[in-house]
Amino acid sequence: SLQSGAPPLIPQGPSMDASKKVDLKIIIIGALGVGKTSLLHQYVHKRFYEDYRTTLGASILTKVLAVDNTPLKVQIWDTGGQERFRSMVSTFYKGSDGCMLAFDVTDRESFEALDNWRNDFLDKVIPREQDFPMVVLGNKIDICDRQVSKEIASAWCKEKDIPYFEVSAKNNINVAEAFETLAKQALVTYKGIFESYLTDSIKLTPYDKPKKRCC
Amino acid sequence: SLIKPGSKPPTTPVKLKKVSTFQEFESNTSDAWDLGDDDDELLAIAAENLNTDVVMETAHKVIQNHSKLQEQHKFQEEHLQEEKQVESAELTSVVCGDNRLVKSVSEGHTPSSSDNASESSSMQRSQSLPQTSSPPLVSGMADYNTSVTPALTEREASRLDKFKQLLAGPNTNLEELRKLSWSGIPKRIRPIAWKLLSGYLPANVDRRESTLQRKRKEYFAFVEQYYDSRNDENHQDTYRQIHIDIPRMSPEVLRLQPKVTEIFERILFIWAIRHPASGYVQGINDLVTPFFVVFICEYIEEEEVENFDVSNLPEEVLQNIEADSYWCMSKLLDGIQDNYTFAQPGIQKKVKMLEELVSRIDEQVHRHLDQHEVKYLQFAFRWMNNLLMREVPLRCTIRLWDTYQSEPEGFSHFHLYVCAAFLVKWRKEILEEKDFQ
């Protein structure tokens, strides 16, 4: 019969165990100079630094946020956008619960590179899941000189079923919304894993008739 | 007629022991070399006696002079200190009288005047403890006063002499130069020492000028040949990256001056085009800076670098600095090119070696990092990618490079040990840290 207490093992994914250091790991990727670091700093420190430096390798920031009254410690990995760093950066993809794809609306190439970044990420996250928690951020909407329209970006995202946010790290537009949407999504995915685990447990009890048979 | 040509007339022999100064000795014995071979031994013994006496006396004088100077200096400093304290006492009385007035006084000295809280707390301190501690802004001024006097310490002066002697000959002994440079190169010597150590300048003095001319010409021929292609389809990405990155470099340099930006862009673009296996990789841009700053300091005071307007330098001087920086940076990168080729194997390898090294020399730190799920790649990638330049101030990087350039594989092999030393140096802080997020 179903015993009280937490299930002994949860297959991969975040745990709400307070002793665990991090609940969610989120990674931000995208071409160089699109503003990944600035987005992160805006979100975590509520500041925009005019004077910023290229990210070499990866750096980590954390933030505690409440999603549906659940406090979550989110660890956000900032990554260097240069192509040459990709093999190194991709070693940090492992264990991510969510992925933030960033491009610069004033830089068409950074948008065209999204496909590559996404595929690269999905290839390295095992198992490859098409519905892996992801959001796309089109940054620098404060600059008038746009090369990627909202429609084009939205269409690309809609086709892949990824939420799209037009953001500005400089003017703090939509930044928190994007992060929180991703965190929520990651949490839902986690809960899905958690619940399917519970369902599996229940399935084993004599009082519950199996809904599905799997081999 | 018995006197040999060129020699001085013989003088009355004196009792050598009475000679007390080197000058006297010299004038009294200038004929010594005219004596016959038979007297050589005697003379040698005498000279030895005399030398000890003279040496002792001279040494004594030096010490005396030195301590006198020291006392004077000390006195001056004390005096200065007293003056400052009087000033601070005056300030304090002003504080008591009119707060607003003092605020404007302190605003004149503190860079950030917006921080009222710290200002008033420092004022309180100066009010309550006027004798025991001088208020921060005054001690800051005293620091400034002592730092502007560029007096060399004795050790520095003697090191400078050693370098000068070494560089004075027609052929510089590079092995000796490396030995001497390992523990730091005096500022004035650094530009030439770096050019020699990197292998850019030949050891032979006679060949130097022509080499410089040839290399500078060669560099500007590259610029002529390649730089226009920066907007071509196959090179525009490289150029664009460099262009984006230059304002994002370490903030300490003159980088935002358009002239400097142009120079850096050219150096990096030409290097990238000529090294297609790696091309331009972020981090390489930072490596130009130390060379550029060291070479520009040949023309300006180091203290000026921050605020110096490079367009004040003659065009030709700037061009020479540009070409020299390019070649020296190229020499450096030759030694670490696998840091920047596909998948950056040089860095991967070095990070692994660092991990292995630390696990042997400081197992506790190694285990601590492991327990807290900190991967070496997370922090050491950057250390390797731009040689700790993000971790230490520029002047420290420059000093570190004195040593790197004195080591056979300084920028790769020796750097690894510096990184390990970094971890060991901060071991206490690392071990106390429980949250590496």
XYZ file of C-alpha atoms in Angstrom:
652
model
C 0.000 0.000 0.000
C 1.011 3.588 -0.408
C 3.252 4.546 2.441
C 3.440 8.008 3.849
C 6.605 9.988 3.365
C 8.455 11.181 0.343
C 9.352 8.766 -2.352
C 12.855 7.513 -1.848
C 14.172 8.461 -5.235
C 13.276 11.037 -7.761
C 14.615 10.618 -11.210
C 16.741 13.664 -12.206
C 15.340 17.122 -11.789
C 15.004 19.595 -8.991
C 14.050 18.705 -5.471
C 12.331 20.988 -3.021
C 14.555 19.659 -0.305
C 15.810 22.655 1.706
C 19.196 21.079 2.206
C 19.764 21.085 -1.488
C 21.661 24.104 -2.634
C 19.843 24.839 -5.814
C 16.346 24.106 -6.923
C 16.563 25.074 -10.543
C 19.427 25.520 -12.914
C 18.810 27.882 -15.779
C 21.261 28.658 -18.522
C 21.304 31.628 -20.842
C 22.826 31.201 -24.285
C 22.978 33.111 -27.536
C 25.322 34.951 -29.883
C 27.959 37.288 -28.536
C 27.052 40.810 -27.605
C 23.279 40.278 -27.496
C 23.188 41.277 -23.840
C 23.022 38.014 -21.913
C 25.049 39.341 -19.004
C 23.119 42.595 -18.932
C 19.789 40.754 -18.879
C 20.971 38.665 -15.998
C 22.256 41.590 -14.011
C 19.083 43.508 -14.618
C 17.093 40.580 -13.337
C 19.246 39.697 -10.338
C 20.648 43.077 -9.278
C 18.066 45.393 -10.842
C 20.831 47.340 -12.483
C 22.067 48.054 -15.944
C 25.785 48.527 -16.353
C 26.906 50.576 -19.313
C 30.399 49.414 -18.567
C 30.367 45.680 -18.975
C 32.873 43.112 -20.160
C 32.800 40.112 -22.414
C 31.906 36.928 -20.601
C 34.768 34.469 -20.793
C 33.541 30.954 -20.183
C 30.672 30.975 -17.739
C 29.669 32.674 -14.551
C 26.900 31.935 -12.110
C 24.345 34.113 -10.353
C 21.581 32.991 -8.042
C 18.249 34.422 -7.110
C 15.493 33.238 -4.856
C 12.058 33.769 -6.287
C 8.577 32.644 -5.397
C 6.663 30.689 -7.988
C 3.106 29.818 -6.903
C 4.125 30.442 -3.300
C 7.023 28.052 -3.618
C 10.351 29.690 -2.854
C 12.832 28.609 -5.462
C 16.535 29.063 -5.470
C 17.397 29.571 -9.084
C 20.936 29.279 -10.269
C 21.469 31.121 -13.515
C 24.448 30.340 -15.688
C 25.729 33.123 -17.838
C 27.775 32.026 -20.816
C 30.193 33.537 -23.285
C 28.600 33.866 -26.700
C 31.595 33.455 -28.913
C 31.552 30.485 -31.239
C 34.964 29.313 -30.066
C 33.708 28.961 -26.509
C 30.823 26.751 -27.493
C 32.462 23.419 -26.877
C 33.478 24.583 -23.429
C 30.178 26.297 -22.662
C 28.223 23.243 -23.749
C 29.807 21.208 -20.982
C 27.736 23.362 -18.642
C 24.416 22.519 -20.335
C 24.209 19.315 -18.377
C 21.709 19.351 -15.557
C 19.868 22.443 -16.766
C 16.179 22.689 -15.975
C 15.540 25.580 -18.272
C 17.147 27.377 -21.161
C 16.977 30.991 -22.124
C 17.787 31.789 -25.745
C 18.757 35.386 -26.303
C 19.222 37.448 -29.437
C 19.525 41.101 -30.289
C 16.633 42.604 -32.264
C 19.086 45.015 -33.889
C 21.304 42.167 -35.095
C 19.753 39.827 -37.666
C 22.572 37.293 -37.436
C 22.064 36.817 -33.740
C 18.451 35.878 -34.551
C 19.452 33.558 -37.358
C 21.828 31.818 -34.978
C 18.991 30.827 -32.642
C 18.337 27.576 -34.486
C 21.915 26.543 -33.999
C 22.003 27.443 -30.355
C 18.758 25.607 -29.719
C 19.812 22.452 -31.532
C 23.191 22.480 -29.907
C 21.566 22.737 -26.526
C 18.973 20.028 -27.161
C 21.638 17.700 -28.535
C 23.550 17.894 -25.313
C 20.695 17.695 -22.891
C 19.899 14.065 -22.427
C 17.296 12.894 -23.054
C 16.547 15.173 -25.922
C 13.137 16.631 -25.254
C 11.435 18.891 -27.734
C 9.362 20.442 -24.999
C 12.320 21.240 -22.827
C 11.561 24.423 -20.829
C 12.725 27.308 -22.953
C 12.036 30.966 -23.590
C 13.324 33.305 -26.273
C 14.337 36.854 -25.470
C 14.639 39.519 -28.156
C 16.765 42.114 -26.400
C 17.554 45.795 -27.051
C 14.043 46.879 -28.043
C 15.010 50.284 -26.648
C 17.114 50.818 -29.764
C 15.154 52.034 -32.782
C 17.345 50.464 -35.419
C 15.636 47.048 -35.542
C 16.665 44.301 -37.911
C 14.282 41.655 -36.628
C 10.597 42.461 -36.424
C 8.417 41.282 -33.617
C 6.310 39.303 -36.109
C 9.217 37.344 -37.521
C 10.571 36.494 -34.097
C 7.144 35.543 -32.771
C 6.498 33.322 -35.763
C 9.751 31.442 -35.246
C 8.915 30.903 -31.594
C 5.311 29.936 -32.239
C 6.401 27.288 -34.700
C 8.572 25.743 -32.001
C 6.105 26.401 -29.239
C 8.486 28.573 -27.259
C 7.257 31.662 -25.391
C 8.717 34.865 -26.865
C 9.547 38.049 -24.947
C 10.548 41.399 -26.343
C 12.830 42.820 -23.698
C 15.192 45.605 -22.847
C 17.869 45.014 -20.264
C 18.639 48.707 -20.306
C 15.118 49.916 -19.567
C 14.105 46.836 -17.605
C 11.227 45.898 -19.877
C 9.796 42.398 -19.582
C 12.993 40.970 -18.104
C 11.527 39.606 -14.874
C 8.500 38.275 -16.767
C 10.720 36.242 -19.049
C 12.741 34.769 -16.219
C 9.688 33.956 -14.174
C 7.909 32.312 -17.067
C 10.911 30.074 -17.598
C 11.157 29.266 -13.906
C 7.458 28.382 -13.826
C 7.796 26.197 -16.873
C 10.786 24.439 -15.408
C 8.844 23.900 -12.226
C 5.896 22.457 -14.098
C 8.204 20.098 -15.904
C 9.673 19.148 -12.602
C 6.260 18.616 -11.067
C 5.346 16.544 -14.067
C 8.281 14.292 -13.351
C 7.379 14.289 -9.710
C 3.730 13.442 -10.340
C 4.457 10.793 -12.893
C 6.635 9.278 -10.250
C 3.740 9.381 -7.790
C 1.406 7.983 -10.392
C 3.854 5.196 -10.977
C 3.919 4.507 -7.255
C 0.180 4.448 -7.042
C 0.004 2.188 -9.981
C 1.799 -0.396 -7.916
C -0.830 -0.411 -5.202
C -3.569 -3.062 -5.276
C -6.353 -0.452 -4.833
C -5.528 1.395 -7.955
C -6.180 -0.119 -11.278
C -3.527 0.553 -13.811
C -4.451 3.280 -16.314
C -1.872 2.412 -18.829
C 0.311 -0.518 -19.414
C 3.823 0.046 -20.382
C 6.503 -2.420 -21.045
C 113.322 60.720 -21.031
C 113.190 57.643 -18.850
C 109.520 58.284 -18.329
C 107.343 56.238 -20.570
C 105.081 58.158 -22.871
C 101.621 58.815 -21.459
C 102.576 58.155 -17.889
C 102.627 60.779 -15.176
C 105.795 61.975 -13.497
C 106.633 59.960 -10.399
C 105.455 61.455 -7.141
C 106.859 61.115 -3.690
C 105.946 57.736 -2.287
C 103.587 57.970 0.669
C 102.899 55.588 3.449
C 99.883 53.787 2.175
C 98.306 53.320 5.575
C 97.807 57.008 5.951
C 95.657 57.211 2.885
C 92.089 57.633 3.957
C 90.015 58.399 0.933
C 89.787 56.829 -2.451
C 90.549 60.123 -4.155
C 93.701 60.564 -2.104
C 94.673 57.030 -2.781
C 94.099 57.469 -6.458
C 96.082 60.672 -6.749
C 98.889 59.317 -4.626
C 99.237 56.072 -6.424
C 98.585 57.004 -9.985
C 102.149 56.079 -10.680
C 101.694 52.620 -9.323
C 101.438 51.073 -12.724
C 104.794 52.493 -13.678
C 106.569 50.418 -11.100
C 108.576 47.474 -12.158
C 107.246 43.932 -12.191
C 109.281 43.107 -9.097
C 107.112 45.273 -6.962
C 103.843 43.767 -8.054
C 103.461 41.510 -5.086
C 104.238 44.180 -2.586
C 101.875 46.517 -4.260
C 99.112 43.973 -4.219
C 99.505 43.461 -0.485
C 99.525 47.174 0.127
C 96.501 47.698 -2.039
C 94.668 45.031 -0.142
C 95.354 46.689 3.199
C 94.383 49.984 1.827
C 91.289 48.688 0.183
C 89.951 47.352 3.449
C 90.574 50.647 5.146
C 89.033 52.660 2.375
C 86.146 50.304 2.036
C 85.421 50.400 5.741
C 85.614 54.124 5.846
C 83.468 54.584 2.777
C 80.956 52.118 4.086
C 80.859 53.924 7.358
C 80.248 57.200 5.592
C 77.511 55.727 3.475
C 75.794 54.379 6.549
C 76.173 57.668 8.341
C 74.855 59.622 5.400
C 72.024 57.241 5.004
C 70.932 57.390 8.607
C 71.268 61.168 8.552
C 69.048 61.265 5.489
C 66.663 58.868 7.093
C 66.445 61.045 10.166
C 65.900 64.096 8.041
C 63.244 62.318 6.093
C 61.630 61.070 9.239
C 61.725 64.519 10.699
C 60.181 65.956 7.574
C 57.493 63.355 7.646
C 56.755 63.947 11.294
C 56.695 67.599 10.623
C 54.338 67.049 7.747
C 52.195 64.847 9.931
C 52.070 67.572 12.561
C 51.042 70.085 9.996
C 48.317 67.808 8.827
C 47.117 67.354 12.331
C 47.004 71.046 12.866
C 45.035 71.287 9.694
C 42.708 68.565 10.816
C 42.255 70.259 14.143
C 41.341 73.400 12.285
C 38.970 71.419 10.165
C 37.420 69.999 13.270
C 36.802 73.382 14.699
C 35.185 74.369 11.453
C 33.047 71.286 11.676
C 31.782 72.372 15.052
C 31.033 75.812 13.804
C 29.277 75.134 10.554
C 28.400 71.746 9.199
C 27.571 72.897 5.735
C 30.888 74.548 5.253
C 32.813 71.444 6.150
C 30.731 69.430 3.813
C 31.876 71.563 0.988
C 35.449 71.223 2.191
C 35.291 67.464 2.224
C 33.541 67.402 -1.095
C 36.624 68.941 -2.531
C 38.653 65.906 -1.538
C 36.426 62.878 -1.576
C 35.560 61.504 -4.970
C 32.005 60.599 -4.063
C 30.317 63.354 -2.209
C 26.882 61.832 -2.410
C 27.523 59.462 0.444
C 26.383 61.692 3.266
C 26.266 58.954 5.830
C 29.908 58.015 5.579
C 30.843 61.640 5.446
C 29.132 62.518 8.652
C 30.502 59.428 10.351
C 34.030 60.357 9.377
C 33.385 63.826 10.670
C 32.164 62.416 13.932
C 35.267 60.363 14.250
C 37.443 63.362 13.709
C 35.468 65.266 16.258
C 35.610 62.680 18.946
C 39.186 61.583 18.408
C 41.029 64.581 17.067
C 44.411 63.604 18.496
C 44.562 59.907 18.042
C 43.421 59.535 14.491
C 43.492 61.942 11.646
C 40.319 61.969 9.557
C 40.429 59.818 6.440
C 40.570 62.604 3.935
C 43.655 64.050 5.566
C 45.513 60.784 5.756
C 44.574 60.274 2.139
C 46.274 63.495 1.312
C 49.369 62.491 3.213
C 49.484 59.262 1.217
C 49.239 61.246 -1.913
C 52.112 63.471 -0.857
C 54.443 60.594 -0.237
C 53.469 58.781 -3.390
C 54.358 61.660 -5.691
C 58.017 61.656 -4.703
C 59.476 59.085 -7.073
C 62.544 58.324 -4.986
C 64.047 54.933 -5.688
C 64.908 52.738 -2.787
C 68.494 51.599 -2.561
C 67.516 48.170 -3.700
C 65.638 49.563 -6.671
C 68.544 51.773 -7.589
C 70.974 48.894 -7.449
C 68.663 46.753 -9.545
C 68.340 49.525 -12.073
C 72.121 49.703 -12.222
C 72.411 45.988 -12.789
C 69.971 46.190 -15.674
C 71.757 49.174 -17.137
C 75.084 47.414 -16.943
C 73.659 44.321 -18.539
C 72.128 46.302 -21.363
C 75.187 48.484 -21.898
C 77.223 45.890 -23.792
C 77.125 45.306 -27.529
C 75.459 41.934 -27.041
C 72.877 41.460 -24.342
C 73.229 38.213 -22.486
C 69.639 37.027 -22.625
C 70.185 34.333 -20.049
C 71.361 36.967 -17.588
C 68.504 39.236 -18.550
C 66.027 36.475 -17.811
C 67.614 35.813 -14.456
C 67.486 39.462 -13.534
C 63.998 40.060 -14.913
C 62.471 37.126 -13.108
C 62.055 39.139 -9.942
C 60.745 42.220 -11.704
C 61.959 44.774 -14.219
C 62.383 48.460 -13.325
C 59.829 50.635 -15.092
C 62.348 52.510 -17.195
C 63.948 49.328 -18.455
C 60.759 47.428 -19.086
C 60.012 48.482 -22.663
C 63.376 47.351 -23.991
C 63.578 44.357 -21.667
C 60.206 43.048 -22.853
C 61.203 43.461 -26.476
C 64.375 41.512 -25.822
C 62.789 38.814 -23.700
C 60.010 38.154 -26.175
C 62.586 37.637 -28.881
C 61.356 40.612 -30.854
C 64.602 42.536 -30.526
C 67.928 40.850 -31.300
C 70.516 40.570 -28.533
C 73.023 42.341 -30.742
C 72.745 46.094 -30.301
C 73.899 46.894 -33.816
C 71.095 44.883 -35.341
C 68.326 46.369 -33.249
C 67.520 49.549 -35.086
C 67.395 47.833 -38.452
C 65.257 45.033 -37.039
C 62.801 47.498 -35.571
C 62.574 49.347 -38.840
C 62.086 46.186 -40.828
C 59.461 44.763 -38.470
C 57.524 47.986 -38.232
C 57.522 48.253 -42.006
C 56.392 44.655 -42.270
C 53.513 45.233 -39.883
C 52.265 48.253 -41.758
C 52.557 46.311 -44.987
C 50.153 43.767 -43.435
C 47.829 46.588 -42.506
C 48.013 47.874 -46.044
C 47.404 44.415 -47.443
C 44.678 43.116 -45.156
C 42.979 45.849 -43.258
C 40.699 46.923 -46.081
C 39.307 43.401 -46.200
C 37.707 43.833 -42.790
C 34.402 44.573 -44.443
C 34.636 41.686 -46.915
C 32.129 38.946 -46.446
C 34.605 36.374 -45.121
C 36.252 38.709 -42.653
C 33.455 40.926 -41.496
C 32.471 38.613 -38.660
C 35.967 38.750 -37.249
C 36.118 42.485 -37.535
C 32.678 42.913 -36.059
C 33.549 40.806 -33.046
C 36.712 42.755 -32.420
C 34.830 45.970 -32.845
C 32.157 44.920 -30.338
C 34.712 43.639 -27.860
C 37.083 46.562 -27.578
C 34.765 48.721 -25.500
C 34.134 45.638 -23.351
C 37.743 45.156 -22.344
C 39.292 45.658 -18.946
C 38.356 49.178 -18.010
C 41.743 50.317 -16.911
C 43.176 51.475 -20.172
C 42.818 54.360 -22.496
C 40.645 52.074 -24.578
C 37.792 54.475 -25.211
C 39.930 56.981 -27.040
C 39.174 56.604 -30.737
C 42.859 56.494 -31.595
C 43.487 53.644 -29.177
C 40.418 51.778 -30.372
C 41.673 51.988 -33.937
C 45.104 50.729 -32.957
C 43.696 47.774 -31.025
C 41.321 46.919 -33.846
C 44.132 46.861 -36.363
C 46.446 44.807 -34.185
C 43.767 42.221 -33.422
C 42.378 42.043 -36.923
C 45.782 41.586 -38.542
C 46.702 38.926 -36.001
C 43.420 37.077 -36.552
C 43.766 37.124 -40.341
C 47.294 35.831 -40.137
C 46.410 33.059 -37.682
C 43.373 31.398 -39.221
C 43.654 28.269 -37.061
C 42.570 30.237 -34.069
C 41.327 33.494 -35.469
C 40.148 36.112 -33.072
C 38.966 34.704 -29.751
C 37.632 36.780 -26.903
C 40.299 37.237 -24.317
C 43.045 37.777 -26.855
C 41.996 41.416 -26.952
C 43.013 41.841 -23.335
C 46.503 40.570 -24.117
C 47.349 43.611 -26.239
C 46.898 45.976 -23.328
C 50.003 45.248 -21.235
C 52.295 45.654 -24.232
C 50.583 48.814 -25.364
C 50.705 50.369 -21.899
C 54.309 49.365 -21.245
C 55.474 50.710 -24.581
C 53.553 53.941 -24.227
C 55.160 54.450 -20.827
C 58.405 54.967 -22.635
C 56.983 58.349 -23.568
C 54.820 59.267 -20.614
C 54.804 58.747 -16.857
C 53.059 55.609 -15.736
C 50.827 57.647 -13.446
C 49.533 59.540 -16.450
C 48.382 56.512 -18.396
C 44.809 56.624 -17.127
C 44.151 60.156 -18.233
C 46.597 60.580 -21.036
C 45.331 61.680 -24.408
C 47.306 59.598 -26.881
C 46.698 62.023 -29.696
C 49.300 64.185 -27.961
C 51.948 61.752 -29.094
C 53.492 62.170 -32.530
C 51.923 59.933 -35.156
C 55.194 58.132 -35.763
C 55.632 57.257 -32.103
C 52.135 55.820 -31.985
C 52.796 53.763 -35.089
C 55.940 52.330 -33.578
C 54.104 51.441 -30.388
C 51.397 49.773 -32.459
C 53.814 47.659 -34.485
C 55.892 46.708 -31.447
C 52.757 45.726 -29.526
C 51.610 43.594 -32.448
C 54.860 41.672 -32.696
C 55.313 41.144 -28.991
C 51.729 39.977 -28.628
C 52.276 37.599 -31.548
C 55.315 36.139 -29.824
C 53.278 35.615 -26.670
C 50.428 33.982 -28.550
C 52.793 31.663 -30.406
C 53.381 30.005 -27.062
C 49.711 29.541 -26.200
C 47.992 29.224 -29.527
C 46.292 25.957 -28.622
C 44.355 27.936 -26.025
C 42.434 29.481 -28.867
C 42.110 26.851 -31.565
C 38.981 24.741 -32.040
C 37.604 23.385 -28.747
C 40.438 25.196 -26.984
C 42.502 22.091 -26.182
C 45.249 24.113 -24.520
C 42.846 25.443 -21.947
C 41.141 22.096 -21.400
C 44.497 20.461 -20.831
C 45.738 23.161 -18.470
C 42.557 23.152 -16.432
C 42.933 19.394 -16.004
C 46.559 19.833 -15.029
C 45.596 22.488 -12.527
C 43.071 20.156 -10.985
C 45.602 17.378 -10.781
C 48.216 19.716 -9.312
C 45.923 21.143 -6.652
C 44.743 17.676 -5.676
C 48.370 16.920 -4.857
C 49.525 20.160 -3.227
C 46.364 21.066 -1.343
C 44.077 18.124 -0.996
C 41.822 19.952 1.428
C 41.021 22.743 -1.010
C 40.591 20.222 -3.777
C 38.135 18.186 -1.743
C 36.259 21.277 -0.626
C 35.717 22.394 -4.196
C 34.635 18.920 -5.137
C 32.179 18.658 -2.253
C 30.556 21.916 -3.240
C 30.278 20.818 -6.830
C 32.621 23.500 -8.085
C 34.233 22.381 -11.297
C 37.680 23.699 -12.096
C 36.527 24.591 -15.572
C 33.991 26.982 -14.065
C 36.579 29.305 -12.612
C 39.846 28.361 -14.253
C 38.667 28.634 -17.832
C 38.821 32.389 -17.555
C 42.107 32.251 -15.689
C 43.618 30.430 -18.625
C 41.735 32.231 -21.346
C 43.185 35.599 -20.556
C 46.001 34.851 -18.189
C 44.375 36.098 -14.973
C 43.970 39.554 -16.448
C 40.389 39.736 -15.201
C 41.508 38.685 -11.749
C 44.333 41.098 -11.001
C 44.888 44.813 -11.698
C 46.849 45.749 -14.792
C 49.993 46.758 -12.922
C 50.109 43.298 -11.363
C 49.664 41.667 -14.745
C 52.563 43.710 -16.048
C 54.728 42.653 -13.140
C 53.661 39.047 -13.583
C 54.619 39.179 -17.226
C 58.157 40.235 -16.292
C 58.457 36.786 -14.784
C 56.444 34.957 -17.443
C 58.745 36.318 -20.099
C 61.770 35.189 -18.114
C 60.538 31.621 -17.971
C 60.962 29.232 -20.902
C 57.216 28.569 -21.131
C 55.997 31.289 -18.878
C 52.602 31.947 -20.397
C 51.605 28.326 -20.476
C 53.532 26.198 -18.040
C 54.533 28.685 -15.386
C 51.113 30.287 -15.526
C 49.612 27.017 -14.405
C 51.643 27.158 -11.209
C 50.632 30.754 -10.648
C 46.993 29.676 -10.878
C 47.640 26.923 -8.354
C 49.396 29.418 -6.096
C 46.331 31.628 -6.411
C 44.128 28.885 -5.031
C 46.539 28.082 -2.235
C 46.943 31.756 -1.370
C 43.184 32.105 -0.904
C 42.729 28.678 0.650
C 41.397 30.056 3.930
C 38.690 32.020 2.147
C 37.912 29.100 -0.126
C 37.612 26.676 2.762
C 35.364 29.064 4.674
C 33.098 29.481 1.683
C 30.130 27.175 1.839
C 28.081 28.732 -0.902
C 29.807 29.083 -4.225
C 26.734 30.394 -6.039
